[in-house]
mmCIF file of C-alpha atoms in Angstrom:
data_model
loop_
_atom_site.group_PDB
_atom_site.id
_atom_site.type_symbol
_atom_site.label_atom_id
_atom_site.label_comp_id
_atom_site.label_asym_id
_atom_site.label_seq_id
_atom_site.Cartn_x
_atom_site.Cartn_y
_atom_site.Cartn_z
ATOM 1 C CA MET A 1 127.142 123.926 133.313
ATOM 2 C CA LYS A 2 125.466 127.295 133.704
ATOM 3 C CA ILE A 3 125.843 130.263 131.338
ATOM 4 C CA LYS A 4 124.893 133.763 132.427
ATOM 5 C CA VAL A 5 122.761 135.437 129.755
ATOM 6 C CA GLN A 6 121.743 138.450 131.825
ATOM 7 C CA SER A 7 122.918 139.793 135.159
ATOM 8 C CA ASN A 8 120.261 137.809 137.032
ATOM 9 C CA ILE A 9 119.556 134.919 134.624
ATOM 10 C CA GLU A 10 121.602 131.755 134.071
ATOM 11 C CA LEU A 11 120.785 128.957 131.663
ATOM 12 C CA TYR A 12 121.618 125.295 132.157
ATOM 13 C CA VAL A 13 123.583 123.859 129.237
ATOM 14 C CA LYS A 14 124.432 120.194 128.671
ATOM 15 C CA ASP A 15 127.599 120.007 126.554
ATOM 16 C CA ILE A 16 129.050 116.589 125.719
ATOM 17 C CA GLY A 17 131.477 115.290 123.124
ATOM 18 C CA LYS A 18 133.842 116.756 120.566
ATOM 19 C CA GLY A 19 133.511 117.558 116.887
ATOM 20 C CA GLN A 20 131.068 119.688 114.937
ATOM 21 C CA PRO A 21 128.569 121.181 117.419
ATOM 22 C CA ILE A 22 124.856 120.416 117.256
ATOM 23 C CA LEU A 23 122.903 122.910 119.356
ATOM 24 C CA PHE A 24 119.433 121.678 120.381
ATOM 25 C CA ILE A 25 116.541 123.957 121.421
ATOM 26 C CA HIS A 26 113.562 122.207 123.040
ATOM 27 C CA GLY A 27 109.828 122.776 122.781
ATOM 28 C CA TRP A 28 107.080 123.877 125.196
ATOM 29 C CA PRO A 29 106.842 122.914 128.006
ATOM 30 C CA PHE A 30 109.778 120.529 127.714
ATOM 31 C CA ASN A 31 113.488 120.833 128.518
ATOM 32 C CA HIS A 32 116.836 119.615 127.193
ATOM 33 C CA THR A 33 116.154 115.974 128.145
ATOM 34 C CA GLN A 34 113.758 115.805 125.194
ATOM 35 C CA TYR A 35 116.791 115.075 123.011
ATOM 36 C CA GLU A 36 118.327 112.142 124.883
ATOM 37 C CA TYR A 37 117.508 109.807 121.990
ATOM 38 C CA GLN A 38 119.546 112.024 119.684
ATOM 39 C CA PHE A 39 122.460 112.497 122.119
ATOM 40 C CA ASN A 40 122.870 108.732 122.417
ATOM 41 C CA ARG A 41 123.193 108.315 118.655
ATOM 42 C CA PHE A 42 125.061 111.428 117.572
ATOM 43 C CA LEU A 43 127.770 111.323 120.229
ATOM 44 C CA GLU A 44 128.770 107.907 118.929
ATOM 45 C CA LEU A 45 129.129 109.420 115.451
ATOM 46 C CA GLY A 46 131.604 112.040 116.619
ATOM 47 C CA TYR A 47 129.446 115.134 117.097
ATOM 48 C CA ARG A 48 129.497 117.564 119.982
ATOM 49 C CA CYS A 49 125.969 117.658 121.382
ATOM 50 C CA ILE A 50 124.798 120.750 123.245
ATOM 51 C CA ALA A 51 121.289 121.190 124.628
ATOM 52 C CA VAL A 52 119.973 124.234 126.471
ATOM 53 C CA ASP A 53 117.229 124.586 129.023
ATOM 54 C CA MET A 54 115.808 127.876 127.781
ATOM 55 C CA ARG A 55 114.847 130.491 130.361
ATOM 56 C CA GLY A 56 112.005 129.273 132.531
ATOM 57 C CA ALA A 57 112.548 125.612 131.683
ATOM 58 C CA GLY A 58 114.255 122.670 133.337
ATOM 59 C CA LYS A 59 117.298 123.642 135.410
ATOM 60 C CA SER A 60 117.541 127.203 134.107
ATOM 61 C CA ASP A 61 116.563 130.356 135.946
ATOM 62 C CA ALA A 62 112.997 131.548 135.577
ATOM 63 C CA PRO A 63 112.673 135.312 135.937
ATOM 64 C CA TRP A 64 109.229 136.220 137.230
ATOM 65 C CA GLU A 65 106.948 138.596 135.386
ATOM 66 C CA ALA A 66 103.401 139.548 136.331
ATOM 67 C CA LEU A 67 100.881 137.758 134.135
ATOM 68 C CA SER A 68 98.967 141.010 133.780
ATOM 69 C CA SER A 69 102.010 142.905 132.496
ATOM 70 C CA LYS A 70 103.391 143.110 128.979
ATOM 71 C CA ASN A 71 105.494 140.079 128.074
ATOM 72 C CA THR A 72 109.109 141.292 128.010
ATOM 73 C CA LEU A 73 111.159 138.456 129.512
ATOM 74 C CA TYR A 74 109.940 135.533 127.394
ATOM 75 C CA THR A 75 109.828 136.921 123.856
ATOM 76 C CA TYR A 76 111.390 135.548 120.701
ATOM 77 C CA ASP A 77 113.852 138.437 120.882
ATOM 78 C CA THR A 78 115.028 137.429 124.363
ATOM 79 C CA PHE A 79 115.193 133.758 123.323
ATOM 80 C CA ALA A 80 117.316 134.678 120.267
ATOM 81 C CA ASP A 81 119.589 136.799 122.447
ATOM 82 C CA ASP A 82 120.012 133.893 124.873
ATOM 83 C CA ILE A 83 120.933 131.519 122.044
ATOM 84 C CA LYS A 84 123.574 133.981 120.822
ATOM 85 C CA LYS A 85 125.004 134.335 124.333
ATOM 86 C CA VAL A 86 125.368 130.548 124.596
ATOM 87 C CA ILE A 87 127.057 130.441 121.188
ATOM 88 C CA ASP A 88 129.470 133.228 122.111
ATOM 89 C CA ASP A 89 130.316 131.900 125.568
ATOM 90 C CA LEU A 90 131.048 128.424 124.199
ATOM 91 C CA GLU A 91 132.857 129.936 121.172
ATOM 92 C CA LEU A 92 130.824 127.764 118.819
ATOM 93 C CA LYS A 93 131.341 127.822 115.070
ATOM 94 C CA ASN A 94 129.994 125.832 112.132
ATOM 95 C CA ILE A 95 126.909 125.009 114.202
ATOM 96 C CA ILE A 96 124.028 122.749 113.296
ATOM 97 C CA LEU A 97 121.147 124.576 115.006
ATOM 98 C CA VAL A 98 118.056 122.536 115.838
ATOM 99 C CA GLY A 99 114.678 123.564 117.241
ATOM 100 C CA PHE A 100 111.467 121.677 117.977
ATOM 101 C CA SER A 101 108.003 123.301 118.046
ATOM 102 C CA ILE A 102 108.404 126.725 119.698
ATOM 103 C CA GLY A 103 112.112 125.912 119.706
ATOM 104 C CA GLY A 104 111.847 125.870 115.913
ATOM 105 C CA ALA A 105 110.312 129.337 116.043
ATOM 106 C CA MET A 106 113.170 130.464 118.301
ATOM 107 C CA VAL A 107 115.698 129.086 115.831
ATOM 108 C CA LEU A 108 113.959 130.799 112.914
ATOM 109 C CA HIS A 109 113.999 134.132 114.729
ATOM 110 C CA TYR A 110 117.643 133.701 115.768
ATOM 111 C CA LEU A 111 118.650 133.041 112.156
ATOM 112 C CA ALA A 112 116.786 136.136 111.004
ATOM 113 C CA LYS A 113 117.855 138.466 113.804
ATOM 114 C CA TYR A 114 121.533 137.515 113.753
ATOM 115 C CA SER A 115 121.958 136.770 110.048
ATOM 116 C CA CYS A 116 122.596 133.042 110.692
ATOM 117 C CA TYR A 117 125.635 133.936 112.829
ATOM 118 C CA GLN A 118 127.975 130.922 113.234
ATOM 119 C CA VAL A 119 125.316 128.536 111.866
ATOM 120 C CA SER A 120 126.110 126.281 108.898
ATOM 121 C CA LYS A 121 122.827 124.325 108.826
ATOM 122 C CA ALA A 122 119.473 124.448 110.585
ATOM 123 C CA LEU A 123 116.723 121.950 111.323
ATOM 124 C CA LEU A 124 113.153 122.986 112.135
ATOM 125 C CA LEU A 125 111.259 120.108 113.729
ATOM 126 C CA GLY A 126 107.469 120.364 113.813
ATOM 127 C CA ALA A 127 108.109 124.085 114.102
ATOM 128 C CA ALA A 128 105.469 126.403 115.574
ATOM 129 C CA ALA A 129 106.283 128.870 112.827
ATOM 130 C CA PRO A 130 105.788 131.220 111.170
ATOM 131 C CA LEU A 131 102.541 131.518 113.189
ATOM 132 C CA PHE A 132 101.016 129.419 115.940
ATOM 133 C CA THR A 133 97.587 131.083 115.940
ATOM 134 C CA LYS A 134 95.249 131.864 113.075
ATOM 135 C CA ARG A 135 95.134 135.267 111.379
ATOM 136 C CA GLU A 136 92.667 136.612 108.823
ATOM 137 C CA ASP A 137 95.283 136.067 106.116
ATOM 138 C CA PHE A 138 96.780 132.864 107.572
ATOM 139 C CA ASN A 139 94.401 130.071 108.516
ATOM 140 C CA PHE A 140 96.642 126.989 108.772
ATOM 141 C CA PRO A 141 97.293 126.803 112.546
ATOM 142 C CA SER A 142 95.175 124.492 114.699
ATOM 143 C CA PHE A 143 94.813 127.143 117.402
ATOM 144 C CA ASP A 144 93.182 130.540 117.443
ATOM 145 C CA LYS A 145 93.896 133.186 120.058
ATOM 146 C CA ALA A 146 90.811 132.251 122.076
ATOM 147 C CA SER A 147 91.879 128.600 122.380
ATOM 148 C CA VAL A 148 95.341 129.646 123.607
ATOM 149 C CA ASP A 149 93.700 131.995 126.096
ATOM 150 C CA LYS A 150 91.624 129.076 127.380
ATOM 151 C CA LEU A 151 94.775 126.962 127.741
ATOM 152 C CA VAL A 152 96.344 129.790 129.766
ATOM 153 C CA GLU A 153 93.320 129.843 132.080
ATOM 154 C CA ASP A 154 93.408 126.058 132.418
ATOM 155 C CA ILE A 155 97.071 126.243 133.417
ATOM 156 C CA LYS A 156 96.291 128.840 136.074
ATOM 157 C CA TYR A 157 93.851 126.490 137.803
ATOM 158 C CA ASP A 158 95.080 122.945 137.017
ATOM 159 C CA ARG A 159 98.487 122.956 135.383
ATOM 160 C CA PRO A 160 99.104 119.187 135.695
ATOM 161 C CA LYS A 161 95.875 118.370 133.825
ATOM 162 C CA ALA A 162 96.379 121.112 131.233
ATOM 163 C CA VAL A 163 99.866 119.965 130.286
ATOM 164 C CA ALA A 164 98.792 116.304 130.385
ATOM 165 C CA ASP A 165 95.965 117.048 127.942
ATOM 166 C CA PHE A 166 98.473 118.843 125.707
ATOM 167 C CA ALA A 167 100.987 115.995 125.915
ATOM 168 C CA ASN A 168 98.298 113.502 124.900
ATOM 169 C CA ASN A 169 98.216 115.199 121.483
ATOM 170 C CA VAL A 170 101.977 115.215 120.943
ATOM 171 C CA PHE A 171 102.447 111.656 119.671
ATOM 172 C CA HIS A 172 100.627 109.894 116.865
ATOM 173 C CA LYS A 173 101.727 106.417 117.931
ATOM 174 C CA GLU A 174 100.956 104.815 121.254
ATOM 175 C CA VAL A 175 103.642 105.292 123.910
ATOM 176 C CA SER A 176 104.164 103.334 127.111
ATOM 177 C CA LEU A 177 102.753 104.560 130.397
ATOM 178 C CA PRO A 178 106.269 105.104 131.836
ATOM 179 C CA PHE A 179 107.174 107.170 128.760
ATOM 180 C CA ARG A 180 104.004 109.232 129.170
ATOM 181 C CA ASP A 181 104.848 109.759 132.848
ATOM 182 C CA TRP A 182 108.334 110.918 131.864
ATOM 183 C CA ILE A 183 106.861 113.458 129.434
ATOM 184 C CA GLN A 184 104.496 114.694 132.142
ATOM 185 C CA GLN A 185 107.376 115.129 134.587
ATOM 186 C CA MET A 186 109.321 117.016 131.929
ATOM 187 C CA CYS A 187 106.388 119.328 131.284
ATOM 188 C CA MET A 188 105.884 120.006 134.990
ATOM 189 C CA SER A 189 109.559 120.913 135.410
ATOM 190 C CA MET A 190 108.897 124.200 133.603
ATOM 191 C CA ASP A 191 108.276 127.165 135.877
ATOM 192 C CA ALA A 192 104.542 127.937 136.168
ATOM 193 C CA ASN A 193 104.938 131.617 135.290
ATOM 194 C CA ALA A 194 107.178 130.805 132.327
ATOM 195 C CA THR A 195 104.742 128.138 131.123
ATOM 196 C CA ILE A 196 102.172 130.874 130.571
ATOM 197 C CA LYS A 197 104.565 133.521 129.277
ATOM 198 C CA TRP A 198 105.910 131.134 126.616
ATOM 199 C CA LEU A 199 102.312 130.524 125.528
ATOM 200 C CA ILE A 200 101.743 134.250 125.203
ATOM 201 C CA SER A 201 104.708 134.478 122.826
ATOM 202 C CA LEU A 202 103.326 131.533 120.861
ATOM 203 C CA ARG A 203 99.956 133.259 120.675
ATOM 204 C CA ASP A 204 101.106 136.720 119.671
ATOM 205 C CA PHE A 205 104.270 136.628 117.578
ATOM 206 C CA ASP A 206 104.291 136.693 113.780
ATOM 207 C CA LEU A 207 107.534 135.441 112.206
ATOM 208 C CA ARG A 208 106.505 135.540 108.548
ATOM 209 C CA SER A 209 109.052 138.231 107.748
ATOM 210 C CA ASP A 210 111.851 136.057 109.203
ATOM 211 C CA MET A 211 111.589 133.296 106.606
ATOM 212 C CA SER A 212 113.171 135.256 103.752
ATOM 213 C CA LYS A 213 116.198 136.099 105.937
ATOM 214 C CA VAL A 214 117.391 132.511 106.348
ATOM 215 C CA ASN A 215 120.365 131.852 104.092
ATOM 216 C CA VAL A 216 121.747 128.524 105.310
ATOM 217 C CA PRO A 217 120.649 125.038 104.231
ATOM 218 C CA THR A 218 117.580 124.213 106.298
ATOM 219 C CA ALA A 219 115.786 120.914 106.816
ATOM 220 C CA ILE A 220 112.114 121.074 107.735
ATOM 221 C CA PHE A 221 110.923 117.889 109.432
ATOM 222 C CA HIS A 222 107.146 117.689 109.847
ATOM 223 C CA GLY A 223 104.641 114.978 110.718
ATOM 224 C CA LYS A 224 101.616 114.509 108.446
ATOM 225 C CA ASN A 225 99.447 113.816 111.526
ATOM 226 C CA ASP A 226 100.574 116.787 113.614
ATOM 227 C CA LYS A 227 97.594 118.040 115.660
ATOM 228 C CA ILE A 228 99.496 120.912 117.268
ATOM 229 C CA CYS A 229 101.476 122.439 114.395
ATOM 230 C CA PRO A 230 99.697 121.257 111.232
ATOM 231 C CA PHE A 231 101.671 119.930 108.280
ATOM 232 C CA GLU A 232 100.753 123.050 106.286
ATOM 233 C CA LEU A 233 103.104 125.037 108.520
ATOM 234 C CA GLY A 234 106.005 122.903 107.352
ATOM 235 C CA GLN A 235 104.944 123.425 103.763
ATOM 236 C CA THR A 236 104.812 127.186 104.329
ATOM 237 C CA LEU A 237 108.319 127.209 105.783
ATOM 238 C CA HIS A 238 109.618 125.145 102.875
ATOM 239 C CA LYS A 239 108.017 127.473 100.339
ATOM 240 C CA ASN A 240 109.489 130.612 101.884
ATOM 241 C CA ILE A 241 112.941 129.550 103.111
ATOM 242 C CA LYS A 242 115.601 129.428 100.425
ATOM 243 C CA SER A 243 117.728 126.267 100.247
ATOM 244 C CA SER A 244 115.234 124.378 102.394
ATOM 245 C CA LYS A 245 114.330 120.709 102.260
ATOM 246 C CA LEU A 246 111.006 119.312 103.476
ATOM 247 C CA VAL A 247 111.184 115.844 105.025
ATOM 248 C CA ILE A 248 107.742 114.309 105.515
ATOM 249 C CA PHE A 249 107.014 111.931 108.382
ATOM 250 C CA GLU A 250 103.958 110.015 107.237
ATOM 251 C CA GLU A 251 103.419 108.162 110.525
ATOM 252 C CA SER A 252 104.188 110.977 112.945
ATOM 253 C CA GLY A 253 102.302 113.562 114.905
ATOM 254 C CA HIS A 254 103.943 116.529 116.581
ATOM 255 C CA GLY A 255 106.441 114.323 118.413
ATOM 256 C CA LEU A 256 108.151 113.070 115.249
ATOM 257 C CA TRP A 257 111.436 112.764 117.142
ATOM 258 C CA HIS A 258 109.944 109.709 118.864
ATOM 259 C CA ASP A 259 107.008 108.594 116.672
ATOM 260 C CA GLU A 260 109.487 107.609 113.953
ATOM 261 C CA LEU A 261 112.687 107.603 115.956
ATOM 262 C CA GLU A 262 114.866 105.590 113.581
ATOM 263 C CA LYS A 263 113.736 107.507 110.496
ATOM 264 C CA PHE A 264 114.151 110.778 112.374
ATOM 265 C CA ASN A 265 117.740 110.058 113.392
ATOM 266 C CA THR A 266 118.626 108.675 109.956
ATOM 267 C CA GLU A 267 117.208 111.666 108.083
ATOM 268 C CA PHE A 268 118.880 114.016 110.562
ATOM 269 C CA ILE A 269 122.284 112.393 110.014
ATOM 270 C CA ASN A 270 121.850 112.291 106.238
ATOM 271 C CA PHE A 271 121.092 116.012 106.170
ATOM 272 C CA ILE A 272 124.010 117.127 108.307
ATOM 273 C CA LYS A 273 126.440 114.931 106.380
ATOM 274 C CA GLN A 274 125.432 116.363 102.991
#
């Protein structure tokens, strides 16, 4: 289905099943299909599974914005507003809200901006939060602003190679060639303009003030071998979010949802059943 979030922007939403809703927000530059290994399991357990292609990704609309202009269409504020519009249009309540990587940052900002509206529990998966790039007073991230700027330039001139190089660092364990091809196709399904604008939000936004505003039980899943969002980010979130639980994935990189698939799904289910 499509949900209109602004007069000229519609988001694709996959909504299957009945029961307590689990709302999934994907990472960069992925789309809702990232979560098929969770849909398969959780639908059988009686949950309603909802996954959104965020603006610019997958089957959703991708409003164009000049790369030289200020980023206004792909900010954490607009992402949070879109999440709320989906929640309101679908009349969701008692939601389990889930976000991976930048999707985790989107979830964090939604919880802070809208006071955890209609959310009963949250899961932050390898979250690119509270910061994705280094600051003088925050040195945990793997990336600095210059390295993100280089990635932006690489995308401008060879997007397939740039996203393939990124995807090669997502998983800690070896994946099959067909699986790697599937990830590459997923990455390339994101609009080219949005691919860069999302990166600019990752580079620039500081969500440290959001952490203290989260007041629902929150699980923080993080891989010890994450090369994109280092494990220290998960520790920082755990330290600063009340009622949070840190679940460590010893054998996972950034893509913990597949590196340790069975543990991931089991820990996920245990948390939401508590």
